[in-house]
Amino acid sequence: MNALQPSPLELQLSAYIDGQSNNEERHDVEELLVNDPHARTLHDALKRGADFGRNAFDDMLKEPVPLDLVRSIKNAPLPRKAVRLPGSTRRNRAFRPSGLQALSACALTLLVGGSLGYMIGARPDGTRAPQALASPAFQQRDWLDDIVSHFRLYSRQQNRLVEIGADRPADILEWLTTGTGVGFRIPDLTDSGLAFVGARLVTAENTPTGILFYRRTTGDNEGDILALTFSRARPETAKPIEDIRLDTSLVSWSTPLATYVIVAPSSAADLDEIAAKAAGLI
């Protein structure tokens, strides 16, 4: 039984995957996924197992009932009428489970089902149904997911948004150029209503990535945080990417030496214009 007992981390990640976490717990898990590679690996394995189990169960429900079974049900003889024996004084008692018993049964069912899905998803031989492998649910997290996770995490921490503030631009240039291997300039986006706040150094898919943070100073979205990230060139990013993930908009572009992504809340309608201006200044 101990082999089927999930760890606290597995329970926390399972609740996050099933959408049962509150806002604080979801924030904690997102922070953990950013900073803990083991947690990311376990999260992906649990998600694959849960999706595989769900898809397998849905496929079972779609299977037609065999014709022989339908015929046997229709042709089955009627049950005999129950007869009480004269000498029997024993009463028939219906089983009514208590609330605790019902709760325990549900918990055991969930535990066994979740463990089975996890073991199927995490099998070392990697054998899965072709339909499951082809489904979008089995697509792995990519580096843009890491970018979004960093943005969502730090944009909520107004007091700890940056590691080096905008008042030390020389330190930022030296630090991020050395850390990422990318030469750059800090774009002045004042004309777009953005004030430079400072910088951070993070990793996205194990690649050092610099982040320049800006804050809106005008308009309906005044106070919103935007981020301009850059890292060494990635072969798969030759074409510009425009996407929305978790209510976060992304616009990316590449040069032969670097890959850039500007990130903002999905309400940012001028992100293309800001990206074009930043591309000419950085």
mmCIF file of N, CA and C in Angstrom, residues 41-54 113-129 132-133 138 140:
data_model
loop_
_atom_site.group_PDB
_atom_site.id
_atom_site.type_symbol
_atom_site.label_atom_id
_atom_site.label_comp_id
_atom_site.label_asym_id
_atom_site.label_seq_id
_atom_site.Cartn_x
_atom_site.Cartn_y
_atom_site.Cartn_z
ATOM 1 N N THR A 41 9.188 18.085 -14.055
ATOM 2 C CA THR A 41 9.165 16.724 -14.617
ATOM 3 C C THR A 41 7.994 15.924 -14.057
ATOM 4 N N LEU A 42 7.792 16.023 -12.740
ATOM 5 C CA LEU A 42 6.691 15.293 -12.106
ATOM 6 C C LEU A 42 5.349 15.830 -12.586
ATOM 7 N N HIS A 43 5.241 17.161 -12.771
ATOM 8 C CA HIS A 43 4.005 17.759 -13.276
ATOM 9 C C HIS A 43 3.665 17.212 -14.659
ATOM 10 N N ASP A 44 4.675 17.151 -15.544
ATOM 11 C CA ASP A 44 4.416 16.644 -16.893
ATOM 12 C C ASP A 44 3.994 15.179 -16.860
ATOM 13 N N ALA A 45 4.644 14.377 -15.986
ATOM 14 C CA ALA A 45 4.292 12.957 -15.901
ATOM 15 C C ALA A 45 2.873 12.773 -15.379
ATOM 16 N N LEU A 46 2.492 13.535 -14.347
ATOM 17 C CA LEU A 46 1.135 13.435 -13.795
ATOM 18 C C LEU A 46 0.100 13.865 -14.830
ATOM 19 N N LYS A 47 0.410 14.927 -15.561
ATOM 20 C CA LYS A 47 -0.542 15.408 -16.564
ATOM 21 C C LYS A 47 -0.711 14.392 -17.680
ATOM 22 N N ARG A 48 0.415 13.777 -18.102
ATOM 23 C CA ARG A 48 0.289 12.736 -19.129
ATOM 24 C C ARG A 48 -0.533 11.559 -18.618
ATOM 25 N N GLY A 49 -0.288 11.142 -17.377
ATOM 26 C CA GLY A 49 -1.030 10.012 -16.830
ATOM 27 C C GLY A 49 -2.507 10.303 -16.703
ATOM 28 N N ALA A 50 -2.844 11.507 -16.194
ATOM 29 C CA ALA A 50 -4.251 11.868 -16.037
ATOM 30 C C ALA A 50 -4.953 11.944 -17.387
ATOM 31 N N ASP A 51 -4.291 12.563 -18.381
ATOM 32 C CA ASP A 51 -4.901 12.675 -19.698
ATOM 33 C C ASP A 51 -5.053 11.318 -20.360
ATOM 34 N N PHE A 52 -4.041 10.444 -20.179
ATOM 35 C CA PHE A 52 -4.139 9.112 -20.770
ATOM 36 C C PHE A 52 -5.298 8.330 -20.151
ATOM 37 N N GLY A 53 -5.415 8.362 -18.810
ATOM 38 C CA GLY A 53 -6.503 7.653 -18.149
ATOM 39 C C GLY A 53 -7.861 8.183 -18.571
ATOM 40 N N ARG A 54 -7.959 9.534 -18.691
ATOM 41 C CA ARG A 54 -9.240 10.137 -19.095
ATOM 42 C C ARG A 54 -9.601 9.740 -20.517
ATOM 43 N N GLY A 113 -7.278 5.126 -8.925
ATOM 44 C CA GLY A 113 -7.343 5.603 -10.300
ATOM 45 C C GLY A 113 -6.203 6.535 -10.650
ATOM 46 N N GLY A 114 -5.899 7.487 -9.728
ATOM 47 C CA GLY A 114 -4.792 8.409 -9.982
ATOM 48 C C GLY A 114 -3.462 7.701 -10.046
ATOM 49 N N SER A 115 -3.254 6.729 -9.147
ATOM 50 C CA SER A 115 -1.992 5.996 -9.152
ATOM 51 C C SER A 115 -1.831 5.193 -10.430
ATOM 52 N N LEU A 116 -2.948 4.584 -10.883
ATOM 53 C CA LEU A 116 -2.892 3.818 -12.118
ATOM 54 C C LEU A 116 -2.546 4.715 -13.297
ATOM 55 N N GLY A 117 -3.199 5.907 -13.361
ATOM 56 C CA GLY A 117 -2.895 6.832 -14.449
ATOM 57 C C GLY A 117 -1.464 7.304 -14.408
ATOM 58 N N TYR A 118 -0.950 7.572 -13.172
ATOM 59 C CA TYR A 118 0.437 8.033 -13.035
ATOM 60 C C TYR A 118 1.420 6.956 -13.492
ATOM 61 N N MET A 119 1.147 5.693 -13.061
ATOM 62 C CA MET A 119 2.055 4.610 -13.430
ATOM 63 C C MET A 119 2.048 4.376 -14.934
ATOM 64 N N ILE A 120 0.857 4.536 -15.571
ATOM 65 C CA ILE A 120 0.793 4.359 -17.018
ATOM 66 C C ILE A 120 1.547 5.475 -17.719
ATOM 67 N N GLY A 121 1.339 6.724 -17.223
ATOM 68 C CA GLY A 121 1.985 7.864 -17.861
ATOM 69 C C GLY A 121 3.478 7.891 -17.663
ATOM 70 N N ALA A 122 3.959 7.311 -16.533
ATOM 71 C CA ALA A 122 5.379 7.392 -16.207
ATOM 72 C C ALA A 122 6.134 6.103 -16.478
ATOM 73 N N ARG A 123 5.541 5.184 -17.255
ATOM 74 C CA ARG A 123 6.225 3.925 -17.549
ATOM 75 C C ARG A 123 7.531 4.179 -18.268
ATOM 76 N N PRO A 124 8.614 3.540 -17.837
ATOM 77 C CA PRO A 124 9.909 3.807 -18.475
ATOM 78 C C PRO A 124 9.978 3.381 -19.916
ATOM 79 N N ASP A 125 9.157 2.390 -20.299
ATOM 80 C CA ASP A 125 9.252 1.938 -21.688
ATOM 81 C C ASP A 125 8.592 2.918 -22.644
ATOM 82 N N GLY A 126 7.804 3.852 -22.080
ATOM 83 C CA GLY A 126 7.236 4.912 -22.901
ATOM 84 C C GLY A 126 6.184 4.433 -23.875
ATOM 85 N N THR A 127 5.619 3.221 -23.706
ATOM 86 C CA THR A 127 4.635 2.703 -24.646
ATOM 87 C C THR A 127 3.287 3.295 -24.318
ATOM 88 N N ARG A 128 2.663 3.957 -25.290
ATOM 89 C CA ARG A 128 1.343 4.534 -25.122
ATOM 90 C C ARG A 128 0.563 4.299 -26.399
ATOM 91 N N ALA A 129 -0.732 4.458 -26.295
ATOM 92 C CA ALA A 129 -1.576 4.300 -27.470
ATOM 93 C C ALA A 129 -1.243 5.374 -28.486
ATOM 94 N N ALA A 132 -3.235 8.539 -28.076
ATOM 95 C CA ALA A 132 -2.850 9.393 -26.959
ATOM 96 C C ALA A 132 -1.616 10.206 -27.295
ATOM 97 N N LEU A 133 -0.671 9.600 -28.017
ATOM 98 C CA LEU A 133 0.540 10.332 -28.384
ATOM 99 C C LEU A 133 0.224 11.463 -29.349
ATOM 100 N N PHE A 138 -0.520 15.828 -24.901
ATOM 101 C CA PHE A 138 0.793 15.241 -24.625
ATOM 102 C C PHE A 138 1.942 16.119 -25.124
ATOM 103 N N GLN A 140 4.744 18.710 -24.897
ATOM 104 C CA GLN A 140 5.567 19.123 -23.767
ATOM 105 C C GLN A 140 5.559 20.644 -23.637
#
